[in-house]
């Protein structure tokens, strides 16, 4: 583990300091696998992880990242080139941990052989002068040296020391497993990395917004997802052929206390089949209680409302009807959404606005807001846009946004925006013979408002590998930190009329306190003597 | 007892605990002040001094009655300080317990920053009291007590928030295990950090020569002893932190958010802390990094730990772990880009 160059004098007539290629390689290897390099790489790794916690990461929050990017047009290209939007799979971050792993292997493998020999070795014979060791004690007794030594052997054996041979002194050692623990720890770090990499390469993660109700189903194929993030080696045939629907969704709304209005106790009542022809089963999906089908896990991670809105055009035809997903923007589930009626005649109609589960009016801001997430008095309030919604250009559009560039907003005579404010079951006629908008009252759901759930579905191969790895690492670490390797020697020899017994111990981990061990051994040796004699 | 009664019991108990910590601090200050008049026996005495459990030992100077009196009084105040600290820790626990009982449904007392801070300081004080004899921590008393007292005051004055139920994602028994271990490790690392800081102070004073040593610093154990205590605290904290951050944290994250490691800022910083402490353990066995550099690494570790606890909770908006603002957003922003 030395970091210094070999100090042997050069054997041939090269100038000192000159290296052959092989020596250079060996020197580099020794540098890379030195403890100091590992230490510096560890610190570099810590440093390199910081930017990812400060700069928004595409893999963590894509929306936030793209917002940041449009706010910082100058920095963005620079950051992009440096990989700062996905630090944890950037080349430089990978380089650090790969180097660290190489260093680890290079350090650990040679040590394994070393340990292996050490593991099987007998404890070394006693140094000639035990009094020189920092922790030692001695006493004089009338017993024969052999009796004392035999007793010492017995005592040490019972304390699970390994005994060496030697007749005039006992040498004993324990704590061999410390090195093993250390090895296990370091090797397990590699195991964790493998497990982690498997998840990233072969896994996938996807999300879907599902309407609540047994008429809406989901079958597990990539095109059914709203967002789908496969690993780079993911194969579509890994996907299990399950399907499910959410029959019902319950929420407990807190009505009292400081967090009144907060939701808890979400339950999605799922009906699912784990294969195409499988029997139908049910499961109550809750937060923290995913459903596992084969290798796939299904999670409930969010919920919201999808008011059923019907738009009739100027000719009285229904041009848009169905649940419209509104996205919550606050804890009281004030939500935003849009409706697009591209087939409306004489002109296309777009609605954009908010949904309030329990509506209230603020005199201060002069606008509606939502008091509670629970749908006690639901209402939608939307603005109306007419003109070209831009849906015929062939450019894909977000279903949550209106392209307003070629539309005009309806206004009242006095110039203020014209609003469609509706409670469930109400219809409002649009001016100028444009048609009408209805907020349908859905029977059998809270407040008459349709709901949706955000379901996350993922396969994380290697998660058990990673978990096993960390658990092993922890066990190894405990061994490495708390097993105290130490050597103990007891020598007894005739001196004058009596026998001089010397006891000494050596701590091999640097951190242990072996003075106690010596004291205890001496006390027990003498105590036993008294017991034997009485 | 009603929830409101539990809540006010909790508030009263924390005030009482604060008062007791203050009294304990006073007792230790009297102890150290009266030690000033006792001559240091010799260079070695400083390290010997901590050998007597439960108190700061004294030089056995000239056998005058006055010196002996003073010695007795000093020891008395030392013991008193320790006893009052133990009492304070017990009352502190009552406060935590009743905080949990005040919630409906009853729960573990760590739903927000106030409760985290209460629990964190409890663990620091508890570990100190438990390890007092074993690691001979008498010299640490004034610092630990001042620290706990200050942080408690900050918690009560600025962080207080009324009892509220946990958000859904937080009610999981993995959370209990995860948070207990994270807080225990935080306590150990904090004590370790204090020890490492004192190591640096002591080593510097020694390097400057005996004149630079005075009062408190002169009576600190020798650097080697401080280094060993710091190592044992960190060696205890590191596996616990590993368990919290790399085992139970990911298990819980997997259950709640579907992926066991998200590179969320809180996770990133927990990882950074882990790596820095791994580096600390390495530094202790690497020539040229032993001692001073290792101690500095330990301080960097504590800094990252507390930054994660305070900084990320308050300043990060992306973290799913931001307890400070109450419940997490009802839906992740991911949904918005469809
Ligand atoms: C992923 C990177 C690594 C991590 C997280 C890590 C972690 C640790 C930890 C926590 C210890 C403390 C155990 C103790 O004090 O007994 C340790 C010890 C040790 N590590 Fe590493 N290590 C890493 C890489 C390496 C590398 C690359 C080397 C080789 C150059 C190395 C060599 C050692 C050695 C020799 C010890 C023994 C120290 C002792 O016996 O006290 N480690 N490592």
XYZ file of N, CA, C and O and ligand atoms in Angstrom, chain A residues 1 30-39 41-42 45 97 99-108 111 115 178-179 181-182 185-186 189-190 476-477 479-482 508-510, chain B residues 231 235 238 242 274-275 277-282 284-286, ligand 1:
279
model
N 0.821 -1.216 0.000
C 0.000 0.000 0.000
C 0.848 1.255 0.000
O 0.374 2.335 0.226
N 0.226 1.337 -8.805
C 0.405 1.474 -7.357
C -0.205 2.772 -6.851
O -0.795 2.821 -5.788
N -0.099 3.824 -7.670
C -0.726 5.091 -7.283
C -2.230 4.938 -7.199
O -2.867 5.369 -6.257
N -2.771 4.294 -8.275
C -4.226 4.194 -8.355
C -4.784 3.386 -7.200
O -5.854 3.680 -6.677
N -4.053 2.360 -6.800
C -4.588 1.489 -5.765
C -4.124 1.890 -4.376
O -4.339 1.156 -3.431
N -3.543 3.051 -4.268
C -3.087 3.423 -2.926
C -4.260 3.962 -2.118
O -5.247 4.459 -2.652
N -4.122 3.840 -0.841
C -5.149 4.292 0.080
C -5.385 5.796 -0.092
O -6.504 6.277 -0.022
N -4.296 6.508 -0.345
C -4.409 7.960 -0.487
C -5.266 8.321 -1.702
O -6.116 9.196 -1.635
N -5.058 7.595 -2.789
C -5.869 7.851 -3.980
C -7.330 7.561 -3.697
O -8.223 8.325 -4.079
N -7.578 6.433 -3.001
C -8.967 6.090 -2.674
C -9.595 7.221 -1.877
O -10.731 7.621 -2.121
N -8.821 7.736 -0.957
C -9.306 8.814 -0.097
C -9.656 10.053 -0.923
O -10.722 10.653 -0.770
N -10.263 10.150 -4.126
C -11.398 9.867 -5.008
C -12.715 9.939 -4.242
O -13.717 10.416 -4.760
N -12.703 9.464 -3.010
C -13.915 9.552 -2.190
C -14.319 11.011 -2.022
O -15.487 11.376 -2.191
N -15.719 12.363 -5.147
C -17.074 11.863 -5.382
C -18.078 12.705 -4.609
O -19.122 13.099 -5.135
N -16.440 7.470 -10.110
C -16.743 6.251 -9.343
C -16.164 5.005 -9.989
O -15.836 4.050 -9.297
N -13.205 4.936 -11.460
C -11.831 4.941 -10.955
C -11.779 4.430 -9.512
O -10.896 3.650 -9.134
N -12.752 4.866 -8.746
C -12.804 4.451 -7.349
C -12.965 2.938 -7.256
O -12.314 2.278 -6.437
N -13.811 2.402 -8.114
C -14.020 0.960 -8.084
C -12.762 0.207 -8.525
O -12.412 -0.822 -7.968
N -12.089 0.756 -9.547
C -10.833 0.118 -9.980
C -9.843 0.141 -8.829
O -9.201 -0.864 -8.499
N -9.762 1.280 -8.201
C -8.853 1.420 -7.076
C -9.209 0.421 -5.986
O -8.336 -0.215 -5.380
N -10.498 0.266 -5.778
C -10.965 -0.643 -4.726
C -10.571 -2.085 -5.043
O -10.017 -2.791 -4.204
N -10.838 -2.490 -6.301
C -10.491 -3.861 -6.682
C -8.986 -4.061 -6.573
O -8.510 -5.043 -6.000
N -8.268 -3.078 -7.103
C -6.815 -3.185 -7.091
C -6.259 -3.250 -5.688
O -5.184 -3.801 -5.440
N -6.996 -2.669 -4.765
C -6.518 -2.647 -3.396
C -6.929 -3.910 -2.663
O -6.191 -4.462 -1.860
N -8.132 -4.368 -2.991
C -8.714 -5.435 -2.199
C -8.218 -6.811 -2.625
O -7.962 -7.674 -1.785
N -4.998 -7.859 -1.193
C -5.143 -8.017 0.254
C -5.853 -9.307 0.605
O -5.614 -9.875 1.663
N -4.724 -11.655 3.465
C -5.575 -12.026 4.603
C -5.688 -13.525 4.714
O -5.702 -14.091 5.795
N -11.956 -9.459 11.639
C -11.976 -8.037 11.319
C -11.603 -7.794 9.862
O -12.289 -7.083 9.139
N -10.527 -8.429 9.459
C -10.064 -8.251 8.080
C -11.109 -8.774 7.106
O -11.345 -8.197 6.055
N -14.275 -8.885 7.625
C -15.353 -7.902 7.610
C -15.013 -6.753 6.676
O -15.842 -6.332 5.865
N -13.786 -6.296 6.774
C -13.352 -5.199 5.926
C -13.446 -5.578 4.446
O -13.944 -4.807 3.623
N -17.047 -5.791 3.361
C -17.571 -4.445 3.168
C -17.199 -3.908 1.792
O -18.043 -3.462 1.026
N -15.924 -3.939 1.476
C -15.490 -3.327 0.228
C -16.035 -4.058 -0.988
O -16.421 -3.432 -1.974
N -19.624 -3.159 -1.692
C -19.830 -1.884 -2.383
C -19.965 -2.152 -3.884
O -20.814 -1.570 -4.568
N -19.145 -3.094 -4.389
C -19.240 -3.448 -5.808
C -20.585 -4.096 -6.115
O -21.205 -3.815 -7.139
N -20.349 -6.477 7.123
C -18.898 -6.410 7.011
C -18.341 -5.224 7.782
O -17.333 -5.323 8.487
N -19.046 -4.111 7.659
C -18.603 -2.881 8.315
C -18.588 -3.064 9.831
O -17.634 -2.662 10.510
N -18.221 -5.804 11.435
C -17.062 -6.633 11.760
C -15.788 -5.817 11.715
O -14.954 -5.860 12.624
N -15.679 -5.025 10.653
C -14.451 -4.270 10.459
C -14.247 -3.212 11.546
O -13.126 -2.903 11.931
N -15.350 -2.672 12.055
C -15.202 -1.604 13.045
C -15.157 -2.114 14.480
O -14.549 -1.493 15.339
N -15.848 -3.218 14.739
C -15.991 -3.588 16.143
C -15.274 -4.859 16.564
O -15.183 -5.143 17.744
N -4.320 -4.627 17.668
C -3.859 -4.501 16.287
C -4.726 -3.584 15.461
O -4.508 -3.431 14.272
N -5.733 -2.999 16.075
C -6.601 -2.144 15.274
C -6.331 -0.670 15.526
O -6.809 0.175 14.780
N -5.574 -0.379 16.552
C -5.298 1.015 16.868
C -6.581 1.697 17.273
O -7.290 2.225 16.459
N -12.949 8.841 17.232
C -13.048 7.662 16.373
C -14.156 6.736 16.839
O -14.956 6.251 16.048
N -17.194 5.720 14.663
C -17.311 4.304 14.312
C -18.673 3.770 14.732
O -19.204 2.852 14.126
N -21.243 5.688 12.010
C -21.179 5.359 10.580
C -22.060 4.176 10.178
O -22.851 4.294 9.235
N -25.249 4.322 7.777
C -25.360 3.432 6.617
C -26.724 2.750 6.620
O -27.415 2.683 5.597
N -22.237 10.408 3.871
C -21.734 9.031 4.008
C -20.328 8.918 3.425
O -19.420 8.370 4.044
N -20.168 9.499 2.236
C -18.865 9.403 1.573
C -17.804 10.151 2.379
O -16.674 9.670 2.535
N -17.704 10.647 5.601
C -17.309 9.863 6.774
C -16.515 8.616 6.390
O -15.628 8.195 7.136
N -16.824 8.040 5.230
C -15.982 6.933 4.751
C -14.560 7.452 4.563
O -13.584 6.801 4.948
N -14.467 8.652 3.993
C -13.140 9.247 3.808
C -12.474 9.495 5.162
O -11.274 9.268 5.319
N -13.256 9.915 6.140
C -12.691 10.128 7.480
C -12.086 8.832 8.011
O -10.951 8.815 8.511
N -12.846 7.741 7.887
C -12.334 6.466 8.403
C -11.067 6.066 7.666
O -10.126 5.532 8.261
N -11.028 6.318 6.368
C -9.813 6.026 5.618
C -8.664 6.915 6.065
O -7.539 6.468 6.188
N -7.991 8.132 8.809
C -7.374 7.743 10.073
C -6.319 6.669 9.890
O -5.471 6.475 10.752
N -6.417 5.924 8.777
C -5.434 4.856 8.589
C -4.428 5.206 7.503
O -3.680 4.361 7.060
N -4.450 6.443 7.042
C -3.542 6.824 5.963
C -2.482 7.788 6.481
O -2.826 8.822 7.058
C -16.062 2.832 -2.601
C -15.061 3.210 -1.968
C -14.709 2.856 -0.566
C -15.436 2.959 0.565
C -16.847 3.456 0.688
C -14.638 2.507 1.634
C -15.009 2.494 2.961
C -14.212 2.090 3.991
C -14.532 2.179 5.364
C -15.826 2.731 5.901
C -13.504 1.694 6.081
C -13.443 1.684 7.579
C -13.209 0.413 8.198
C -12.297 0.563 9.380
O -12.001 1.669 9.823
O -11.821 -0.474 9.821
C -12.524 1.295 5.170
C -11.337 0.768 5.515
C -10.369 0.505 4.636
N -10.403 0.757 3.281
Fe -11.918 1.410 2.222
N -13.444 2.126 1.145
C -13.470 2.352 -0.202
C -12.483 2.157 -1.089
C -11.263 1.695 -0.719
C -10.196 1.562 -1.601
C -10.215 1.916 -3.082
C -9.191 1.075 -0.888
C -7.824 0.743 -1.372
C -6.978 1.581 -1.764
C -9.609 0.925 0.466
C -8.859 0.468 1.499
C -9.243 0.368 2.786
C -8.447 -0.163 3.821
C -7.071 -0.692 3.681
C -9.146 -0.086 4.985
C -8.718 -0.605 6.324
C -8.539 0.415 7.332
C -8.497 -0.207 8.686
O -8.172 -1.380 8.802
O -8.829 0.486 9.630
N -10.885 1.324 0.538
N -12.968 1.543 3.877
